[in-house]
Short mmCIF file of C-alpha atoms (C1' of nucleotides) in Angstrom, two decimals:
data_model
loop_
_atom_site.label_atom_id
_atom_site.label_comp_id
_atom_site.label_asym_id
_atom_site.label_seq_id
_atom_site.Cartn_x
_atom_site.Cartn_y
_atom_site.Cartn_z
CA MET A 283 17.09 -38.50 87.93
CA THR A 284 15.16 -36.97 85.04
CA ALA A 285 12.31 -38.50 83.29
CA GLU A 286 14.50 -39.32 80.10
CA THR A 287 16.99 -41.32 82.20
CA GLN A 288 14.27 -43.07 84.15
CA GLU A 289 12.56 -44.38 80.90
CA LEU A 290 15.90 -45.68 79.77
CA LYS A 291 16.69 -47.32 82.94
CA ASP A 292 13.44 -48.88 83.23
CA VAL A 293 14.03 -50.77 79.88
CA GLY A 294 17.51 -51.67 80.66
CA LEU A 295 19.19 -49.43 78.07
CA LYS A 296 22.47 -47.99 78.88
CA ILE A 297 22.20 -44.00 79.56
CA THR A 298 23.96 -42.44 76.64
CA HIS A 299 23.88 -38.78 75.62
CA PRO A 300 22.24 -39.44 72.17
CA ARG A 301 19.51 -41.71 73.85
CA ILE A 302 18.80 -39.13 76.47
CA LYS A 303 18.47 -36.32 73.81
CA ILE A 304 16.37 -38.21 71.76
CA MET A 305 14.04 -39.32 74.52
CA ARG A 306 13.77 -35.78 75.62
CA ILE A 307 12.79 -34.74 72.13
CA LEU A 308 10.00 -37.34 72.27
CA LEU A 309 8.84 -36.24 75.52
CA THR A 310 8.78 -32.52 74.95
CA SER A 311 7.92 -32.27 71.26
CA GLU A 312 4.65 -30.31 70.64
CA VAL A 313 4.03 -32.92 67.77
CA ARG A 314 3.36 -36.41 69.08
CA HIS A 315 3.98 -38.22 65.73
CA VAL A 316 7.39 -37.71 64.31
CA SER A 317 9.60 -39.24 61.62
CA ALA A 318 13.32 -39.92 62.19
CA GLU A 319 14.09 -36.92 60.06
CA ASP A 320 11.85 -34.88 62.25
CA VAL A 321 13.78 -35.95 65.43
CA TYR A 322 17.06 -35.36 63.69
CA ARG A 323 15.87 -31.91 62.72
CA LEU A 324 14.56 -31.13 66.22
CA LEU A 325 17.86 -31.99 67.70
CA LEU A 326 19.72 -29.78 65.20
CA GLY A 327 17.39 -27.12 66.14
CA ASN A 328 18.40 -27.58 69.80
CA ASN A 329 22.18 -27.45 68.85
CA GLU A 330 22.48 -31.14 69.70
CA GLU A 331 24.83 -33.16 67.75
CA VAL A 332 23.62 -36.51 66.95
CA GLY A 333 24.23 -38.42 63.74
CA LEU A 334 21.04 -39.43 61.65
CA ALA A 335 22.24 -43.05 61.74
CA THR A 336 22.11 -42.84 65.49
CA VAL A 337 18.58 -41.47 65.51
CA TYR A 338 17.40 -44.52 63.45
CA ARG A 339 19.25 -46.85 65.56
CA VAL A 340 17.88 -45.39 68.85
CA LEU A 341 14.29 -45.13 67.63
CA THR A 342 14.52 -48.72 66.53
CA GLN A 343 15.97 -49.63 70.04
CA PHE A 344 13.16 -47.72 71.67
CA GLU A 345 10.67 -49.59 69.48
CA SER A 346 12.11 -53.05 70.59
CA ALA A 347 12.01 -52.00 74.08
CA GLY A 348 8.49 -50.85 73.66
CA LEU A 349 8.98 -47.27 74.45
CA VAL A 350 8.00 -46.07 71.09
CA THR A 351 5.57 -47.24 68.38
CA ARG A 352 6.18 -47.19 64.78
CA HIS A 353 3.51 -46.46 62.22
CA HIS A 354 3.33 -46.79 58.52
CA PHE A 355 1.26 -44.01 57.18
CA GLU A 356 1.04 -43.38 53.54
CA GLY A 357 3.96 -41.39 52.07
CA GLY A 358 6.86 -43.97 52.47
CA HIS A 359 8.47 -43.15 55.76
CA SER A 360 7.92 -44.34 59.30
CA VAL A 361 6.33 -42.29 61.93
CA PHE A 362 7.25 -42.82 65.67
CA GLU A 363 5.31 -41.91 68.80
CA LEU A 364 5.82 -42.61 72.47
CA SER A 365 3.97 -45.79 73.10
CA PRO A 366 0.62 -44.63 74.42
CA GLU A 367 -0.82 -46.02 77.71
CA HIS A 368 -3.86 -46.89 75.90
CA HIS A 369 -3.94 -48.18 72.42
CA HIS A 370 -5.45 -45.74 69.88
CA ASP A 371 -5.61 -45.49 66.12
CA HIS A 372 -5.13 -42.43 63.71
CA ILE A 373 -6.74 -40.20 61.20
CA VAL A 374 -4.34 -38.21 59.10
CA CYS A 375 -5.04 -34.96 57.25
CA ILE A 376 -3.69 -35.41 53.76
CA LYS A 377 -3.44 -31.61 53.25
CA CYS A 378 -1.73 -30.70 56.39
CA GLY A 379 -0.45 -33.71 57.87
CA HIS A 380 -2.23 -33.14 61.18
CA VAL A 381 -2.92 -36.27 63.07
CA GLU A 382 -5.83 -37.01 65.49
CA GLU A 383 -5.94 -40.15 67.64
CA PHE A 384 -9.00 -41.97 68.54
CA ALA A 385 -9.99 -45.21 70.33
CA ASP A 386 -13.07 -47.39 69.63
CA PRO A 387 -13.65 -50.36 71.76
CA ASP A 388 -16.15 -51.64 69.25
CA ILE A 389 -13.61 -51.71 66.35
CA GLU A 390 -11.19 -53.26 68.60
CA ALA A 391 -13.42 -55.93 69.64
CA ARG A 392 -14.53 -56.84 66.14
CA GLN A 393 -11.08 -57.08 65.17
CA SER A 394 -10.11 -59.69 67.67
CA GLU A 395 -13.18 -61.59 66.56
CA ILE A 396 -12.26 -61.45 62.87
CA ALA A 397 -8.66 -62.39 63.55
CA LYS A 398 -9.87 -65.39 65.37
CA ARG A 399 -12.19 -66.29 62.71
CA LEU A 400 -9.64 -66.29 60.23
CA GLY A 401 -7.25 -68.38 62.33
CA PHE A 402 -4.69 -65.69 63.09
CA GLU A 403 -2.97 -65.04 66.18
CA LEU A 404 -3.00 -61.26 66.36
CA THR A 405 0.37 -59.44 67.02
CA ASP A 406 -0.38 -56.13 65.90
CA HIS A 407 -2.65 -53.86 63.81
CA ASP A 408 -2.93 -50.39 62.24
CA LEU A 409 -6.11 -48.54 61.45
CA ASN A 410 -5.36 -45.41 59.59
CA MET A 411 -7.86 -43.18 58.13
CA TYR A 412 -7.03 -40.37 55.71
CA GLY A 413 -9.15 -37.30 54.98
CA ILE A 414 -9.25 -33.54 54.91
CA CYS A 415 -9.50 -32.03 58.47
CA ALA A 416 -11.92 -29.17 59.41
CA ASP A 417 -9.05 -26.56 59.10
CA CYS A 418 -8.24 -27.48 55.48
CA ARG A 419 -11.68 -27.32 54.12
CA MET B 217 -11.13 -57.36 22.40
CA THR B 218 -9.59 -59.02 25.44
CA ALA B 219 -10.42 -58.18 29.05
CA GLU B 220 -7.08 -56.44 29.48
CA THR B 221 -7.45 -54.17 26.48
CA GLN B 222 -11.06 -53.47 27.53
CA GLU B 223 -9.90 -52.36 31.10
CA LEU B 224 -7.27 -50.07 29.48
CA LYS B 225 -9.65 -48.62 27.01
CA ASP B 226 -12.36 -48.01 29.74
CA VAL B 227 -9.99 -45.80 31.64
CA GLY B 228 -8.57 -43.99 28.48
CA LEU B 229 -5.00 -45.25 28.64
CA LYS B 230 -3.34 -45.96 25.32
CA ILE B 231 -3.19 -49.62 24.57
CA THR B 232 0.58 -50.61 24.71
CA HIS B 233 2.18 -53.93 25.13
CA PRO B 234 3.64 -53.30 28.60
CA ARG B 235 0.28 -52.23 29.99
CA ILE B 236 -1.44 -55.12 28.34
CA LYS B 237 1.05 -57.55 29.81
CA ILE B 238 0.94 -56.17 33.25
CA MET B 239 -2.90 -56.11 33.29
CA ARG B 240 -2.91 -59.70 32.20
CA ILE B 241 -0.59 -60.50 35.14
CA LEU B 242 -2.94 -58.78 37.64
CA LEU B 243 -5.93 -60.48 36.09
CA THR B 244 -4.58 -63.89 36.11
CA SER B 245 -2.19 -64.17 39.11
CA GLU B 246 -3.07 -66.69 41.72
CA VAL B 247 -1.91 -64.23 44.33
CA ARG B 248 -4.21 -61.07 44.43
CA HIS B 249 -1.65 -58.87 46.56
CA VAL B 250 1.65 -58.31 44.57
CA SER B 251 4.45 -55.89 44.82
CA ALA B 252 6.07 -54.18 41.81
CA GLU B 253 8.77 -56.78 41.98
CA ASP B 254 6.29 -59.49 42.11
CA VAL B 255 4.87 -58.34 38.88
CA TYR B 256 8.29 -57.79 37.20
CA ARG B 257 9.34 -61.49 38.28
CA LEU B 258 5.91 -62.88 37.01
CA LEU B 259 6.57 -61.06 33.74
CA LEU B 260 9.99 -62.52 33.43
CA GLY B 261 8.50 -66.13 34.23
CA ASN B 262 6.30 -65.54 31.32
CA ASN B 263 9.25 -64.52 28.97
CA GLU B 264 7.81 -61.08 28.85
CA GLU B 265 10.38 -58.31 28.40
CA VAL B 266 9.28 -55.25 30.34
CA GLY B 267 11.68 -53.02 32.45
CA LEU B 268 11.11 -52.64 36.11
CA ALA B 269 10.72 -48.83 35.81
CA THR B 270 7.90 -49.51 33.43
CA VAL B 271 6.24 -51.71 35.82
CA TYR B 272 6.31 -48.98 38.45
CA ARG B 273 5.13 -46.40 35.99
CA VAL B 274 2.37 -48.50 34.79
CA LEU B 275 1.20 -49.72 38.28
CA THR B 276 1.18 -45.96 39.30
CA GLN B 277 -0.92 -44.99 36.28
CA PHE B 278 -3.27 -47.80 36.97
CA GLU B 279 -3.53 -46.67 40.55
CA SER B 280 -4.39 -43.10 39.22
CA ALA B 281 -7.02 -44.48 36.82
CA GLY B 282 -8.50 -46.45 39.78
CA LEU B 283 -7.75 -49.80 38.22
CA VAL B 284 -5.48 -50.92 41.12
CA THR B 285 -5.40 -50.03 44.70
CA ARG B 286 -1.96 -49.50 46.58
CA HIS B 287 -1.48 -50.69 50.13
CA HIS B 288 1.19 -49.92 52.65
CA PHE B 289 1.80 -53.00 54.67
CA GLU B 290 4.66 -53.28 57.19
CA GLY B 291 7.93 -54.16 55.27
CA GLY B 292 8.72 -51.17 53.33
CA HIS B 293 7.39 -51.87 49.92
CA SER B 294 4.10 -51.24 48.36
CA VAL B 295 1.59 -53.88 47.42
CA PHE B 296 -1.05 -53.58 44.75
CA GLU B 297 -4.37 -55.27 43.94
CA LEU B 298 -6.99 -54.83 41.26
CA SER B 299 -9.43 -52.39 42.72
CA PRO B 300 -12.01 -54.45 44.44
CA GLU B 301 -15.69 -54.13 43.49
CA HIS B 302 -16.31 -54.01 47.33
CA HIS B 303 -14.16 -52.39 49.78
CA HIS B 304 -12.30 -54.78 52.33
CA ASP B 305 -9.43 -54.73 54.71
CA HIS B 306 -6.66 -57.02 55.20
CA ILE B 307 -4.83 -59.45 57.74
CA VAL B 308 -1.31 -60.25 56.83
CA CYS B 309 0.72 -63.02 58.13
CA ILE B 310 4.08 -61.69 59.30
CA LYS B 311 5.78 -65.06 58.81
CA CYS B 312 4.75 -66.20 55.22
CA GLY B 313 3.18 -62.94 53.95
CA HIS B 314 -0.18 -64.60 53.26
CA VAL B 315 -2.97 -62.01 53.04
CA GLU B 316 -6.59 -62.67 54.06
CA GLU B 317 -9.35 -60.24 53.13
CA PHE B 318 -12.21 -59.33 55.12
CA ALA B 319 -14.98 -56.85 55.25
CA ASP B 320 -16.88 -55.76 58.46
CA PRO B 321 -19.74 -53.45 58.05
CA ASP B 322 -19.61 -52.64 61.83
CA ILE B 323 -16.18 -51.44 61.67
CA GLU B 324 -16.88 -49.29 58.44
CA ALA B 325 -19.90 -47.78 60.02
CA ARG B 326 -17.86 -46.82 63.29
CA GLN B 327 -15.07 -45.45 61.08
CA SER B 328 -17.54 -43.04 59.27
CA GLU B 329 -18.98 -41.82 62.53
CA ILE B 330 -15.47 -41.27 64.03
CA ALA B 331 -14.21 -39.22 61.03
CA LYS B 332 -17.39 -37.09 61.12
CA ARG B 333 -17.03 -36.49 64.89
CA LEU B 334 -13.40 -35.52 64.43
CA GLY B 335 -14.38 -33.04 61.56
CA PHE B 336 -12.67 -35.05 58.72
CA GLU B 337 -14.00 -35.55 55.36
CA LEU B 338 -12.72 -39.13 54.82
CA THR B 339 -11.13 -39.81 51.45
CA ASP B 340 -9.55 -43.18 52.32
CA HIS B 341 -8.75 -45.59 54.93
CA ASP B 342 -6.58 -48.61 55.64
CA LEU B 343 -7.07 -51.15 58.29
CA ASN B 344 -4.31 -53.73 58.32
CA MET B 345 -3.91 -56.39 61.07
CA TYR B 346 -0.76 -58.33 61.55
CA GLY B 347 -0.38 -61.76 62.96
CA ILE B 348 0.57 -65.37 62.42
CA CYS B 349 -1.66 -67.51 60.32
CA ALA B 350 -2.85 -70.97 61.06
CA ASP B 351 -0.25 -72.43 58.65
CA CYS B 352 2.69 -70.84 60.43
CA ARG B 353 1.88 -71.97 63.99
"C1'" DC C 581 3.58 -37.67 11.92
"C1'" DT C 582 4.27 -36.87 16.81
"C1'" DA C 583 2.71 -37.06 21.52
"C1'" DG C 584 2.85 -40.69 24.45
"C1'" DT C 585 5.55 -44.55 26.09
"C1'" DT C 586 9.48 -47.37 26.99
"C1'" DG C 587 14.15 -49.26 28.45
"C1'" DC C 588 18.20 -48.41 30.56
"C1'" DA C 589 21.11 -46.22 33.57
"C1'" DA C 590 21.85 -42.91 36.85
"C1'" DA C 591 19.56 -40.48 40.65
"C1'" DT C 592 16.81 -40.03 44.80
"C1'" DC C 593 14.93 -41.27 49.32
"C1'" DA C 594 14.34 -43.60 53.44
"C1'" DT C 595 17.05 -46.58 56.07
"C1'" DT C 596 20.91 -49.79 57.36
"C1'" DT C 597 25.50 -51.17 58.04
"C1'" DG C 598 30.83 -51.46 58.44
"C1'" DC C 599 34.35 -49.84 60.81
"C1'" DA C 600 37.55 -47.14 63.59
"C1'" DC C 601 36.79 -44.30 67.40
"C1'" DT C 602 34.58 -42.89 71.90
"C1'" DT C 603 32.24 -43.61 76.18
"C1'" DG C 604 29.36 -45.48 80.10
"C1'" DC C 605 29.71 -48.32 84.04
"C1'" DG D 96 39.29 -51.60 80.65
"C1'" DC D 97 36.09 -53.28 77.56
"C1'" DA D 98 31.79 -54.25 75.70
"C1'" DA D 99 28.48 -51.34 74.06
"C1'" DG D 100 27.45 -47.18 71.60
"C1'" DT D 101 28.38 -43.58 68.15
"C1'" DG D 102 29.70 -40.90 63.77
"C1'" DC D 103 30.57 -40.92 59.31
"C1'" DA D 104 30.69 -42.55 54.94
"C1'" DA D 105 29.49 -46.08 52.04
"C1'" DA D 106 25.91 -49.75 51.00
"C1'" DT D 107 21.22 -50.97 50.42
"C1'" DG D 108 16.63 -51.59 48.80
"C1'" DA D 109 12.42 -49.37 46.84
"C1'" DT D 110 11.03 -46.30 43.66
"C1'" DT D 111 11.72 -42.41 40.41
"C1'" DT D 112 13.59 -39.69 36.60
"C1'" DG D 113 16.38 -38.06 32.47
"C1'" DC D 114 16.72 -39.05 28.04
"C1'" DA D 115 17.29 -41.00 23.45
"C1'" DA D 116 14.96 -44.43 20.94
"C1'" DC D 117 10.39 -46.51 19.80
"C1'" DT D 118 5.20 -46.94 18.82
"C1'" DA D 119 0.10 -46.42 18.89
"C1'" DG D 120 -3.29 -43.92 16.81
#
DNA sequence: CTAGTTGCAAATCATTTGCACTTGC
DNA sequence: GCAAGTGCAAATGATTTGCAACTAG
């Protein structure tokens, strides 16, 4: 059993060709953060036939199953990544689109405190920084 | 000269009826964070005739001029607010859409450090938390 | 006067959905 | 076999744009 099918089985999703192919793209892509279009193009590049609508459906299912995490960066389209073992946030280069990840326990702790103080039961959060990376300066 | 026309003049935008009306909505709305549709509906409620396309154009011009700030919350549409004097972040209720603002110097400081460490020249950032507010529990 | 602005309708973009057809178990 | 999944094309919702008509300075 390959890694892709194992992942699918683990979350109780039926093992289908499109789901296997899409999971393989996510597992092997050099770029960790991809849009639905990116996945679709990568599939085409591998001569894999999967409809764009299916890519959207499958990514959404993967998200519901917790396999992938959806982000809302600036620019109007969703970006997906395999759900990280450990939570992290992002800094995105506005010139080249390069994404760096980071995790900061202090920030996380402060966030929880703030949510509690404001009376919110926190379900999710998204900290995105935008700037110009070293290579683009 | 009213507050609306002053704001427009200050940033060098021609004083037109739609721009005045839209700025007035932003200045007087009880809700600080509004979508383009919200602004459009508020205008209609005031019996003001402005096309939706113009609302989008004007909000985008206001953003370029620095008068308003655009946010990308979950849910697929942009949300605008008059540019705050002092930076703050947001926590959004996923049930009722209510938005609370907060500012935390510790988080801000950590962000700057992290950006510097990763070699980014920071231009912008967006920290959004999502949860269920006290009223919705 | 005339460059900038608006309204409207049509266009675009990302994403979703209806439905007849296929496939995994 | 049959419910679940897929492809395709059409629908959607947010936002943008082309263009002829208007208006601020």
